[in-house]
Coordinates of C-alpha atoms (C1' of nucleotides) in Angstrom, one line a residue:
Chain A
M247 CA 13.2 8.5 36.6
T248 CA 15.1 5.9 38.4
V249 CA 18.2 9.0 40.3
T250 CA 20.8 6.8 40.5
R251 CA 23.8 8.4 39.7
G252 CA 27.7 7.8 38.4
R253 CA 28.1 5.9 34.8
I254 CA 27.3 1.6 35.7
D255 CA 24.4 1.8 33.8
K256 CA 23.4 4.6 31.9
R257 CA 23.9 2.8 28.5
Q258 CA 21.2 0.3 29.5
A259 CA 19.4 3.1 31.2
I260 CA 19.7 5.2 28.0
L261 CA 18.6 2.0 25.5
G262 CA 15.6 0.9 27.4
A263 CA 14.5 4.1 27.7
A264 CA 15.0 4.9 23.8
F265 CA 13.0 2.0 22.7
T266 CA 10.3 3.5 24.8
V267 CA 10.1 7.0 23.4
F268 CA 11.0 6.0 19.7
A269 CA 8.0 3.5 20.1
R270 CA 5.5 5.3 21.5
D271 CA 6.6 8.9 19.1
G272 CA 8.2 6.9 16.2
Y273 CA 11.8 7.7 15.1
R274 CA 11.7 10.9 13.9
P275 CA 9.1 12.9 16.1
A276 CA 11.3 11.3 19.1
S277 CA 13.0 14.0 20.3
V278 CA 16.5 13.3 22.1
D279 CA 15.9 15.0 24.8
A280 CA 12.8 13.0 25.4
V281 CA 15.1 10.2 25.7
A282 CA 17.3 11.6 28.2
A283 CA 14.5 13.1 29.9
A284 CA 13.2 9.0 30.3
A285 CA 15.8 7.4 31.3
G286 CA 16.9 10.3 33.7
V287 CA 20.0 11.0 32.3
A288 CA 21.4 14.5 30.5
K289 CA 21.7 14.2 26.9
H290 CA 25.6 14.7 26.8
T291 CA 25.5 11.3 27.9
I292 CA 23.4 10.0 25.3
Y293 CA 25.7 11.9 22.8
N294 CA 29.1 10.2 24.2
H295 CA 27.8 6.9 24.5
F296 CA 25.8 6.9 20.7
G297 CA 27.7 9.8 19.1
D298 CA 24.5 10.6 17.5
K299 CA 20.6 10.0 16.7
E300 CA 20.8 7.0 14.0
S301 CA 22.9 5.2 16.3
L302 CA 21.0 5.3 18.9
F303 CA 18.7 4.0 16.8
R304 CA 20.3 0.7 15.3
A305 CA 21.4 0.6 18.5
T306 CA 17.9 -0.2 20.1
V307 CA 17.1 -1.8 16.8
A308 CA 19.8 -4.5 17.5
A309 CA 18.9 -4.7 21.3
L310 CA 15.3 -5.7 20.8
T311 CA 16.4 -8.2 17.9
A312 CA 18.0 -10.2 20.1
E313 CA 16.4 -10.1 22.8
S314 CA 13.1 -10.8 20.0
L315 CA 15.9 -13.9 18.5
T316 CA 15.4 -15.7 22.1
R317 CA 12.1 -15.9 22.6
N318 CA 11.5 -16.9 19.2
L319 CA 14.0 -19.8 19.2
A320 CA 12.8 -20.9 22.4
A321 CA 9.5 -21.1 21.0
V322 CA 10.9 -23.1 18.3
D323 CA 12.4 -25.4 20.8
L324 CA 9.0 -26.6 21.6
L325 CA 9.3 -28.4 18.7
R326 CA 9.9 -31.9 19.2
L327 CA 8.9 -35.9 18.2
P328 CA 5.7 -36.1 20.1
T329 CA 6.4 -38.7 22.8
G330 CA 3.5 -41.3 24.0
A331 CA -0.1 -40.0 23.4
E332 CA 0.8 -36.6 22.1
D333 CA -0.1 -36.0 19.1
L334 CA 1.8 -33.9 16.6
A335 CA -0.8 -31.5 15.9
A336 CA -0.7 -31.3 19.8
V337 CA 2.6 -29.8 20.3
L338 CA 2.5 -28.0 16.4
S339 CA -0.1 -25.7 18.2
K340 CA 1.6 -25.0 21.7
V341 CA 4.6 -24.3 18.7
G342 CA 2.5 -22.0 16.8
L343 CA 0.7 -21.0 19.4
R344 CA 4.0 -19.6 21.6
L345 CA 5.2 -18.0 18.0
A346 CA 2.1 -16.2 17.5
E347 CA 2.8 -14.3 20.9
C348 CA 6.1 -13.7 20.2
Y349 CA 5.0 -12.1 16.9
C350 CA 2.6 -10.0 18.8
D351 CA 4.5 -9.5 21.3
E352 CA 4.4 -5.5 21.9
R353 CA 7.8 -4.7 22.0
S354 CA 8.0 -7.1 18.6
Q355 CA 5.2 -5.7 17.1
A356 CA 7.0 -1.7 18.2
C357 CA 10.1 -2.5 16.5
R358 CA 8.3 -3.7 13.1
R359 CA 7.1 -0.8 12.7
L360 CA 10.2 1.7 13.4
L361 CA 11.6 -1.2 11.0
Q362 CA 9.7 -0.5 8.5
A363 CA 9.1 3.0 8.9
E364 CA 12.5 3.7 9.1
I365 CA 13.2 1.8 6.6
Q366 CA 13.7 4.0 3.2
N367 CA 16.3 6.2 5.3
L368 CA 18.0 3.2 6.7
P369 CA 17.9 -0.1 4.9
D370 CA 20.9 -1.7 6.8
L371 CA 18.8 -2.0 9.5
Q372 CA 16.7 -4.6 7.5
D373 CA 20.1 -7.0 7.6
I374 CA 20.3 -6.6 11.4
V375 CA 17.4 -8.2 12.4
R376 CA 17.3 -10.3 9.0
E377 CA 20.5 -12.1 10.2
G378 CA 19.9 -11.6 13.5
A379 CA 16.2 -13.1 13.9
T380 CA 14.0 -13.6 11.5
D381 CA 16.3 -15.8 8.7
K382 CA 17.9 -18.3 12.2
V383 CA 14.5 -18.8 13.3
N384 CA 13.9 -19.8 10.3
E385 CA 16.7 -22.3 9.3
A386 CA 15.6 -23.4 13.2
L387 CA 12.5 -24.4 12.1
A388 CA 13.0 -25.8 9.0
D389 CA 15.6 -28.1 10.7
R390 CA 12.7 -29.6 13.0
F391 CA 10.8 -29.6 10.0
A392 CA 13.4 -31.7 8.7
R393 CA 13.5 -33.9 11.2
L394 CA 9.8 -34.3 11.5
A395 CA 10.2 -35.7 8.1
L396 CA 12.7 -38.1 8.5
A397 CA 10.7 -39.9 11.5
G398 CA 7.7 -40.4 9.1
Q399 CA 5.8 -37.5 10.5
L400 CA 4.9 -34.5 7.8
R401 CA 5.1 -34.8 4.2
L402 CA 7.7 -32.4 2.5
T403 CA 10.1 -31.9 -0.1
D404 CA 11.7 -28.0 1.2
P405 CA 11.8 -28.4 4.4
A406 CA 12.4 -24.5 4.5
V407 CA 8.7 -23.7 2.2
A408 CA 7.7 -25.6 4.4
A409 CA 8.7 -23.3 7.6
E410 CA 7.6 -20.1 5.4
Q411 CA 4.6 -21.1 5.1
F412 CA 3.9 -22.1 8.8
G413 CA 5.3 -18.7 9.7
A414 CA 3.3 -17.3 6.5
L415 CA 0.1 -18.7 7.9
L416 CA 0.4 -17.6 11.3
T417 CA 1.9 -14.2 11.1
A418 CA 0.0 -13.1 8.0
P419 CA -3.5 -13.2 9.7
L420 CA -2.2 -11.7 13.3
E421 CA -0.8 -8.6 11.3
T422 CA -4.2 -8.0 10.1
R423 CA -5.9 -9.0 13.5
S424 CA -3.4 -6.8 15.2
R425 CA -4.5 -4.0 12.4
L426 CA -0.9 -3.2 12.0
G427 CA 1.1 -4.1 15.0
S428 CA -1.7 -1.4 16.3
R429 CA -3.8 -3.3 18.9
P430 CA -3.1 -6.0 21.2
V431 CA -4.7 -9.5 20.0
P432 CA -7.5 -10.8 22.0
A433 CA -5.9 -14.2 23.6
A434 CA -9.2 -16.2 21.5
E435 CA -7.8 -14.8 17.8
L436 CA -4.6 -16.0 18.9
T437 CA -5.8 -19.5 19.6
E438 CA -7.8 -19.4 16.4
V439 CA -5.5 -18.4 14.0
T440 CA -2.7 -21.5 15.3
Q441 CA -5.8 -23.8 15.0
N442 CA -6.6 -22.3 11.9
A443 CA -2.5 -22.8 10.9
V444 CA -1.5 -26.3 12.0
Q445 CA -5.0 -27.4 10.6
T446 CA -3.9 -26.5 7.0
F447 CA -0.5 -27.6 7.4
L448 CA -1.3 -31.0 8.7
R449 CA -3.5 -31.5 5.8
A450 CA -0.8 -30.4 3.5
F451 CA 1.9 -31.4 5.1
G452 CA 0.9 -34.6 8.0
N453 CA 1.0 -38.2 7.1
D454 CA -2.0 -39.0 7.5
Chain B
M97 CA 6.1 20.5 -13.9
T98 CA 3.1 21.1 -16.4
V99 CA 3.1 25.2 -17.3
T100 CA -1.2 24.4 -17.1
R101 CA -2.4 27.3 -15.5
G102 CA -6.1 27.2 -13.9
R103 CA -8.2 25.2 -11.6
I104 CA -9.3 22.0 -13.3
D105 CA -7.4 19.0 -12.3
K106 CA -5.0 20.9 -9.5
R107 CA -6.5 18.9 -7.7
Q108 CA -6.1 15.3 -9.4
A109 CA -2.1 17.2 -9.5
I110 CA -1.8 17.4 -5.8
L111 CA -2.4 14.4 -5.3
G112 CA -0.3 12.4 -8.1
A113 CA 2.4 14.7 -6.0
A114 CA 1.7 13.8 -2.9
F115 CA 1.8 10.2 -3.4
T116 CA 5.0 11.3 -5.4
V117 CA 6.9 12.8 -2.2
F118 CA 5.7 11.2 0.4
A119 CA 6.6 7.8 -1.0
R120 CA 10.5 9.1 -1.4
D121 CA 10.7 10.9 1.8
G122 CA 7.8 9.2 4.7
Y123 CA 4.7 11.0 5.7
R124 CA 6.5 13.2 8.7
P125 CA 9.5 14.8 6.5
A126 CA 8.0 15.4 3.5
S127 CA 7.5 18.9 3.0
V128 CA 4.5 20.8 1.4
D129 CA 6.9 23.0 -0.2
A130 CA 8.0 20.1 -1.9
V131 CA 5.0 18.8 -3.0
A132 CA 3.6 22.0 -3.8
A133 CA 7.1 22.1 -6.5
A134 CA 6.3 18.6 -7.4
A135 CA 2.6 19.4 -8.3
G136 CA 3.8 22.5 -10.5
V137 CA 1.2 24.7 -7.7
A138 CA 1.5 27.4 -5.1
K139 CA 1.5 26.5 -1.6
H140 CA -1.2 28.3 -1.1
T141 CA -3.5 25.9 -3.4
I142 CA -2.6 22.9 -1.7
Y143 CA -3.7 24.4 1.3
N144 CA -6.7 25.2 -0.1
H145 CA -7.6 22.5 -1.6
F146 CA -7.0 20.1 1.3
G147 CA -6.7 22.2 4.5
D148 CA -3.1 20.8 6.1
K149 CA -0.8 18.7 5.7
E150 CA -2.6 16.1 7.6
S151 CA -6.0 15.4 5.0
L152 CA -3.5 15.7 1.6
F153 CA -2.1 12.3 3.4
R154 CA -5.9 11.0 4.9
A155 CA -6.6 11.9 0.4
T156 CA -3.7 10.0 -1.1
V157 CA -4.0 7.3 1.1
A158 CA -8.0 7.1 -0.2
A159 CA -7.0 7.4 -3.4
L160 CA -3.8 4.9 -3.9
T161 CA -6.7 2.3 -1.8
A162 CA -9.8 2.8 -4.5
E163 CA -7.1 2.3 -7.0
S164 CA -5.6 -0.2 -5.7
L165 CA -9.1 -2.5 -5.1
T166 CA -9.7 -1.5 -7.9
R167 CA -6.5 -4.1 -9.5
N168 CA -7.8 -6.5 -6.5
L169 CA -10.5 -7.4 -7.5
A170 CA -9.7 -7.2 -11.4
A171 CA -7.5 -10.6 -10.2
V172 CA -10.2 -11.7 -7.9
D173 CA -12.9 -12.3 -10.6
L174 CA -9.8 -14.2 -12.7
L175 CA -10.9 -17.2 -10.5
R176 CA -13.6 -19.5 -12.3
L177 CA -14.5 -22.5 -13.0
P178 CA -11.8 -24.3 -14.5
T179 CA -13.1 -25.4 -18.4
G180 CA -12.5 -28.0 -20.6
A181 CA -8.8 -28.6 -20.6
E182 CA -7.4 -26.5 -17.6
D183 CA -6.9 -27.4 -14.2
L184 CA -7.7 -26.1 -10.7
A185 CA -4.5 -25.0 -10.0
A186 CA -3.3 -23.9 -13.5
V187 CA -6.6 -21.1 -12.5
L188 CA -5.4 -20.6 -9.0
S189 CA -1.9 -19.5 -10.5
K190 CA -2.6 -17.2 -12.6
V191 CA -4.8 -15.6 -10.0
G192 CA -2.2 -15.7 -7.1
L193 CA 0.4 -14.3 -9.7
R194 CA -2.0 -11.6 -10.5
L195 CA -2.9 -10.8 -6.4
A196 CA 0.9 -11.0 -5.6
E197 CA 2.0 -8.4 -8.4
C198 CA -0.2 -6.5 -7.2
Y199 CA 0.6 -6.8 -3.7
C200 CA 4.6 -5.6 -4.6
D201 CA 3.4 -3.2 -6.8
E202 CA 5.7 -0.2 -6.1
R203 CA 2.5 2.4 -5.4
S204 CA 1.1 -0.7 -3.0
Q205 CA 4.5 -1.1 -1.1
A206 CA 4.5 2.4 -0.8
C207 CA 1.3 3.1 0.8
R208 CA 2.2 0.3 2.9
R209 CA 5.4 1.6 4.4
L210 CA 3.6 4.8 4.7
L211 CA 0.6 3.6 5.9
Q212 CA 2.3 1.7 8.9
A213 CA 5.3 4.2 9.8
E214 CA 1.9 6.7 10.5
I215 CA -0.5 4.3 12.3
Q216 CA 0.4 5.0 15.5
N217 CA -0.5 8.6 15.1
L218 CA -3.4 8.7 12.2
P219 CA -5.2 5.0 13.4
D220 CA -8.5 5.6 10.7
L221 CA -5.9 5.3 8.0
Q222 CA -5.9 1.2 8.5
D223 CA -9.8 1.7 8.6
I224 CA -9.9 3.1 5.7
V225 CA -7.6 1.0 3.5
R226 CA -8.8 -2.1 5.2
E227 CA -12.4 -0.8 4.4
G228 CA -12.2 0.2 1.7
A229 CA -9.7 -2.7 -0.3
T230 CA -8.7 -5.5 1.6
D231 CA -12.3 -6.2 3.7
K232 CA -14.1 -6.4 -0.2
V233 CA -10.6 -8.4 -1.8
N234 CA -11.1 -11.4 0.9
E235 CA -14.9 -11.3 0.8
A236 CA -14.8 -11.4 -2.8
L237 CA -12.1 -14.6 -3.0
A238 CA -13.9 -16.4 0.0
D239 CA -16.9 -16.2 -2.4
R240 CA -14.9 -17.7 -5.3
F241 CA -13.8 -20.2 -3.0
A242 CA -17.4 -21.1 -1.8
R243 CA -18.3 -21.4 -5.1
L244 CA -15.8 -24.1 -6.1
A245 CA -16.7 -25.6 -2.8
L246 CA -19.9 -26.3 -3.9
A247 CA -18.8 -27.6 -7.6
G248 CA -17.0 -29.9 -6.0
Q249 CA -13.4 -28.6 -6.2
L250 CA -12.5 -27.2 -3.0
R251 CA -12.6 -29.5 0.5
L252 CA -13.5 -26.3 3.0
T253 CA -15.2 -25.7 5.8
D254 CA -15.1 -21.6 6.1
P255 CA -14.2 -20.2 2.6
A256 CA -13.1 -17.2 4.8
V257 CA -10.3 -18.6 6.5
A258 CA -9.5 -20.8 2.7
A259 CA -9.4 -17.0 1.6
E260 CA -6.9 -15.4 5.0
Q261 CA -4.7 -18.3 4.3
F262 CA -4.7 -18.1 0.4
G263 CA -3.6 -14.1 1.4
A264 CA -1.4 -15.0 3.6
L265 CA 1.0 -17.9 2.0
L266 CA 1.2 -15.4 -1.2
T267 CA 2.3 -12.0 1.3
A268 CA 3.8 -13.3 4.0
P269 CA 6.8 -14.5 1.9
L270 CA 6.2 -11.9 -0.6
E271 CA 7.1 -9.2 2.3
T272 CA 10.2 -11.4 3.3
R273 CA 11.6 -11.1 -0.7
S274 CA 10.6 -7.4 -1.4
R275 CA 11.8 -6.9 2.3
L276 CA 9.2 -4.8 3.7
G277 CA 8.5 -3.7 0.9
S278 CA 11.9 -1.6 0.0
R279 CA 12.6 -3.5 -3.0
P280 CA 11.3 -4.9 -5.6
V281 CA 10.6 -8.1 -6.4
P282 CA 12.3 -10.3 -9.4
A283 CA 9.8 -12.4 -11.3
A284 CA 11.3 -15.4 -10.8
E285 CA 10.6 -15.0 -6.8
L286 CA 6.6 -13.8 -7.9
T287 CA 6.7 -16.9 -9.6
E288 CA 8.3 -19.2 -7.0
V289 CA 6.4 -18.1 -4.8
T290 CA 2.8 -18.5 -6.0
Q291 CA 4.0 -22.2 -7.1
N292 CA 4.5 -23.1 -3.6
A293 CA 1.3 -21.4 -1.6
V294 CA -0.8 -22.6 -4.4
Q295 CA 0.8 -26.0 -4.2
T296 CA 0.4 -26.0 -0.4
F297 CA -2.8 -24.8 -1.0
L298 CA -4.5 -27.4 -2.9
R299 CA -2.5 -30.1 -0.2
A300 CA -4.5 -28.3 2.3
F301 CA -8.4 -27.7 0.2
G302 CA -7.9 -29.9 -3.2
N303 CA -10.6 -32.3 -3.8
D304 CA -7.4 -35.1 -5.3
Chain C
dG1010 C1' 42.0 11.4 49.7
dC1011 C1' 43.1 12.4 44.9
dT1012 C1' 42.9 12.2 40.2
dG1013 C1' 41.2 11.0 35.5
dA1014 C1' 36.7 10.2 33.3
dA1015 C1' 32.0 10.8 33.0
dT1016 C1' 28.0 13.1 34.0
dT1017 C1' 25.5 17.1 34.6
dG1018 C1' 22.9 21.9 33.2
dC1019 C1' 22.4 25.1 30.9
dA1020 C1' 22.1 28.0 27.0
dC1021 C1' 23.0 28.5 21.7
dT1022 C1' 23.5 27.6 16.6
dG1023 C1' 22.1 26.7 12.7
dG1024 C1' 18.4 24.7 10.1
dC1025 C1' 14.0 23.2 8.7
dC1026 C1' 8.7 23.2 8.2
dA1027 C1' 3.4 23.9 8.4
dG1028 C1' 0.5 27.0 8.3
dT1029 C1' -0.8 32.5 7.2
dG1030 C1' -1.4 37.3 5.5
dC1031 C1' -1.1 40.1 1.8
dA1032 C1' -0.6 41.9 -2.7
dA1033 C1' -1.1 40.9 -8.3
dT1034 C1' -2.5 38.0 -11.4
dA1035 C1' -5.2 34.7 -13.9
dT1036 C1' -9.1 32.3 -14.6
dA1037 C1' -14.2 30.7 -15.8
dA1038 C1' -18.6 31.9 -16.4
dC1039 C1' -21.9 35.0 -17.6
Chain D
dG1317 C1' -16.7 42.3 -20.7
dT1318 C1' -17.0 42.3 -15.2
dT1319 C1' -16.8 39.9 -11.4
dA1320 C1' -16.2 36.6 -8.0
dT1321 C1' -12.7 32.6 -7.3
dA1322 C1' -8.9 30.5 -7.5
dT1323 C1' -3.8 30.9 -8.3
dT1324 C1' 0.7 32.8 -7.3
dG1325 C1' 4.6 34.8 -5.1
dC1326 C1' 6.8 35.8 -1.4
dA1327 C1' 7.9 36.9 3.6
dC1328 C1' 6.9 36.1 8.1
dT1329 C1' 5.9 34.0 12.6
dG1330 C1' 6.1 30.4 15.7
dG1331 C1' 7.6 25.8 16.6
dC1332 C1' 10.6 22.0 16.9
dC1333 C1' 15.4 19.7 17.3
dA1334 C1' 19.7 18.1 16.6
dG1335 C1' 24.5 18.6 18.1
dT1336 C1' 26.9 21.4 20.5
dG1337 C1' 30.0 24.5 24.5
dC1338 C1' 31.4 24.8 28.9
dA1339 C1' 32.0 25.4 33.4
dA1340 C1' 30.8 22.7 37.3
dT1341 C1' 29.6 18.1 39.2
dT1342 C1' 30.3 13.9 40.8
dC1343 C1' 32.0 9.4 40.4
dA1344 C1' 35.3 4.7 40.0
dG1345 C1' 39.0 3.2 40.8
dC1346 C1' 43.6 3.2 43.2

DNA sequence: GCTGAATTGCACTGGCCAGTGCAATATAAC
DNA sequence: GTTATATTGCACTGGCCAGTGCAATTCAGC
């Protein structure tokens, strides 16, 4: 909609509009004309930058993946050895809630929907997202759990499994409550799911 | 492909073919002509039975949901009080593996993919599946957990949460390992995920 | 200011597909 | 057999859309 002329940030505008339109309509039904209109750009410009619709879609997903990685790593980074009065449950709750918010973020949900819908036609997209975000977040989480185990705060044999299961206890219930990502999850349910996850996680792996 | 003439089981043939084609191509890209060809039926017959493509899709998903419910309830039904030499871990593993197999079943995976892809356009499909299968399976599982708790075999306050989390520990890792349902999960990984899930579940809720 | 590259607008092709119309045929039930 | 209904084959409409071609315009950098 912006009337900016020039070639400077057309690319960004296109990627932003592409996500909006793809998220709203889905990859197939979304028309390149609609993306062009939403970006305030001629259709030709899109083809200049991205070649074809599929490449545009790939670039869109890749951009979202990078964005998601940053937010998720920031969440995991909150997971440190509890200091002073703080206890492990509180720290885990903070991190869990933050991860839950990332998972329920409108953009992340839309991205997962698009991915799942097109996974048969574009199986490599799955790899882009895995290598670009999921795996790294899981590894970072496993690293933190390993530290906590060494510090005697957790009892676990395989930090990777613990990370996978901590994620599972968060995401699977959220997937249900968000109706497969089709509606926002109320804050109350977000904390409820997080509390349940942390509680069960600590019953299984806590050191008390 | 069958050369059967007559009106008797056209409907079933159409539903079967519709699932095959939808699962292969996705709802949008799949053409009604392709379904007709796969069912060995004229396109008109499909419109006679189902009215339009969307209704055909709904009927297809509903049929798959019913099928899935049966299989899942049969799995949950294996969850009984351990008798004699059997221990709880063994029973849970059996049930967990069975549920994991249900989740990874090719037809179930395809159904979830289709659902997720079209959830924005046909949000009521989600409800059909929830009310038709997911909720009932979770309730059945919660019932069994409540029994086990009463019998002193589990320590838990909310059987519904325990059921949700048992499912989460199974499905979320399987979702990852099946690449969002786009490839079969090797049997070895199936048992690995199940073992991890049961182990963590019992560390959290077991009575020892 | 000038120049080359990017951008724009518009029209157009080719392809795909949902759904319909119609006339002919087959089927089930009586 | 007869009849009402289901089915078939085929052609057709109307609509949507990816991608292209082209001429005119606009911009960035010098």
